[in-house]
Amino acid sequence: QVQLVESGGGLVQAGGSLRLSCAASGRTFSNYAMGWFRQAPGKEREFVAAISRSAGSTYYANSVKGRFGISRDNAKNTVYLQMNSLKPEDTAVYYCAAGGSRWVYARYNTYDYWGQGTQVTVSE
C-alpha cells in the first residue's frame, strides 16, 4: 500500500501561484510514477501532469503546459505541482496518484493509489 497526502491548496487570485505537495508513505516511492489529476464540480476527473519514476520524463495536459511544473524528490517521498499564472478554470480538487506497472500517464485507471485531494480555488 501507498498512502498519499496532498497539501498546499487554497484560494488565490487569477494570475497567482500555488505549489501543491503530495507526501507518500508505505512502499518505495521511487518505484512509482506519479501524476496529478483534477476534478471540477460537475466534470470528470482530468489529467494535469505526470512524472516518471526517475523524473526523467514529464507530461502535461495542453491546458496547463507552460504554466504548471511537476517535480519529485525521491529522498523526501514527495511530488510537487508548481502552478503559475492560475486561471479561474483551474479551480478544482487536485489529486495526486501513484502508478505502477500499468501506468499510462494520462489514464486515471492505470494509477494504483490516490490521495484524498486538495481544493484549489482561483478567483477572478
C-alpha positions as MATLAB code, in Angstrom:
seq = 'QVQLVESGGGLVQAGGSLRLSCAASGRTFSNYAMGWFRQAPGKEREFVAAISRSAGSTYYANSVKGRFGISRDNAKNTVYLQMNSLKPEDTAVYYCAAGGSRWVYARYNTYDYWGQGTQVTVSE';
ca = [
       0.000    0.000    0.000;
       0.986    3.579   -0.645;
      -0.591    6.402    1.306;
      -0.707    9.802   -0.367;
      -1.489   13.099    1.346;
      -1.849   16.303   -0.643;
      -1.344   19.787    0.743;
      -0.895   23.328   -0.465;
      -4.296   24.051   -1.914;
      -6.190   27.231   -1.181;
      -7.744   30.374   -2.563;
      -5.726   32.524   -4.934;
      -6.478   35.357   -7.330;
      -6.195   34.870  -11.055;
      -2.589   35.241  -12.152;
      -1.265   33.979   -8.847;
       0.673   30.864   -7.948;
       0.367   27.863   -5.685;
       2.572   24.873   -5.033;
       0.919   21.587   -4.228;
       2.760   18.842   -2.411;
       1.964   15.170   -2.154;
       3.717   13.192    0.551;
       3.900    9.440    0.134;
       4.397    6.711    2.689;
       4.331    2.964    2.599;
       6.057    1.230   -0.270;
       9.157    2.525   -2.013;
       8.223    5.870   -3.516;
      10.775    5.694   -6.323;
       9.101    2.558   -7.677;
       6.088    4.599   -8.751;
       5.404    7.112  -11.425;
       3.342    9.984  -10.068;
       0.555   12.037  -11.501;
      -1.721   14.934  -10.710;
      -5.358   14.973  -11.748;
      -8.126   17.424  -11.027;
     -11.890   17.387  -10.870;
     -14.135   20.408  -11.037;
     -17.771   20.296   -9.891;
     -19.921   18.520  -12.442;
     -16.957   17.495  -14.548;
     -14.966   14.330  -14.991;
     -11.565   13.853  -13.444;
      -8.911   15.072  -15.860;
      -5.204   14.580  -16.241;
      -2.972   17.516  -15.300;
       0.648   16.334  -15.146;
       2.764   13.259  -14.565;
       6.365   12.368  -13.892;
       8.246    9.136  -14.337;
       9.887    7.212  -11.512;
      13.299    8.742  -12.038;
      11.931   12.168  -13.004;
      13.462   11.692  -16.431;
      10.165   12.313  -18.188;
       7.340   14.722  -17.517;
       3.965   15.066  -19.182;
       1.376   17.832  -19.165;
      -2.142   18.457  -20.303;
      -2.288   21.070  -23.030;
      -4.385   23.296  -20.777;
      -1.560   23.669  -18.244;
       1.539   23.367  -20.410;
       3.861   26.313  -19.840;
       2.105   27.290  -16.605;
       2.453   24.223  -14.362;
       5.552   22.247  -13.442;
       5.735   18.795  -11.875;
       8.755   17.594   -9.937;
       9.618   14.964   -7.376;
      12.093   14.441   -4.582;
      12.575   10.731   -4.077;
      14.635   11.332   -0.949;
      11.659   13.109    0.604;
       8.998   10.814   -0.888;
       7.240   13.872   -2.231;
       5.902   15.048   -5.567;
       5.153   18.696   -6.272;
       2.980   20.647   -8.651;
       4.013   24.260   -9.134;
       1.096   26.185  -10.574;
       1.698   29.639  -12.040;
      -0.495   32.089  -13.927;
      -3.554   30.478  -12.443;
      -6.915   30.952  -14.117;
     -10.447   30.592  -12.746;
     -10.844   27.494  -14.907;
      -8.080   25.835  -12.875;
     -10.478   25.706   -9.922;
     -10.879   22.078   -8.903;
      -9.974   19.456   -6.367;
      -6.464   18.293   -7.182;
      -5.468   14.685   -6.586;
      -2.103   13.040   -6.675;
      -1.785    9.434   -7.692;
       0.865    6.720   -7.862;
       1.190    4.423  -10.829;
       2.959    1.094  -11.000;
       3.447   -1.377  -13.814;
       0.174   -0.499  -15.560;
       0.933    3.191  -15.669;
      -0.061    5.209  -18.694;
       0.491    8.804  -17.731;
      -2.855   10.323  -18.722;
      -5.127    7.398  -17.918;
      -6.516    7.665  -14.406;
      -7.486    3.989  -14.267;
      -3.839    2.954  -14.597;
      -2.903    4.568  -11.280;
      -2.947    2.302   -8.261;
      -3.134    4.721   -5.334;
      -4.837    8.062   -4.803;
      -4.776   10.827   -2.261;
      -7.849   12.492   -0.805;
      -7.416   15.671   -2.786;
      -6.830   19.331   -2.032;
      -9.077   22.183   -3.115;
      -7.714   24.904   -5.368;
      -9.935   27.910   -5.970;
      -8.930   30.688   -8.330;
     -10.960   33.870   -8.115;
     -11.438   36.425  -10.892;
];
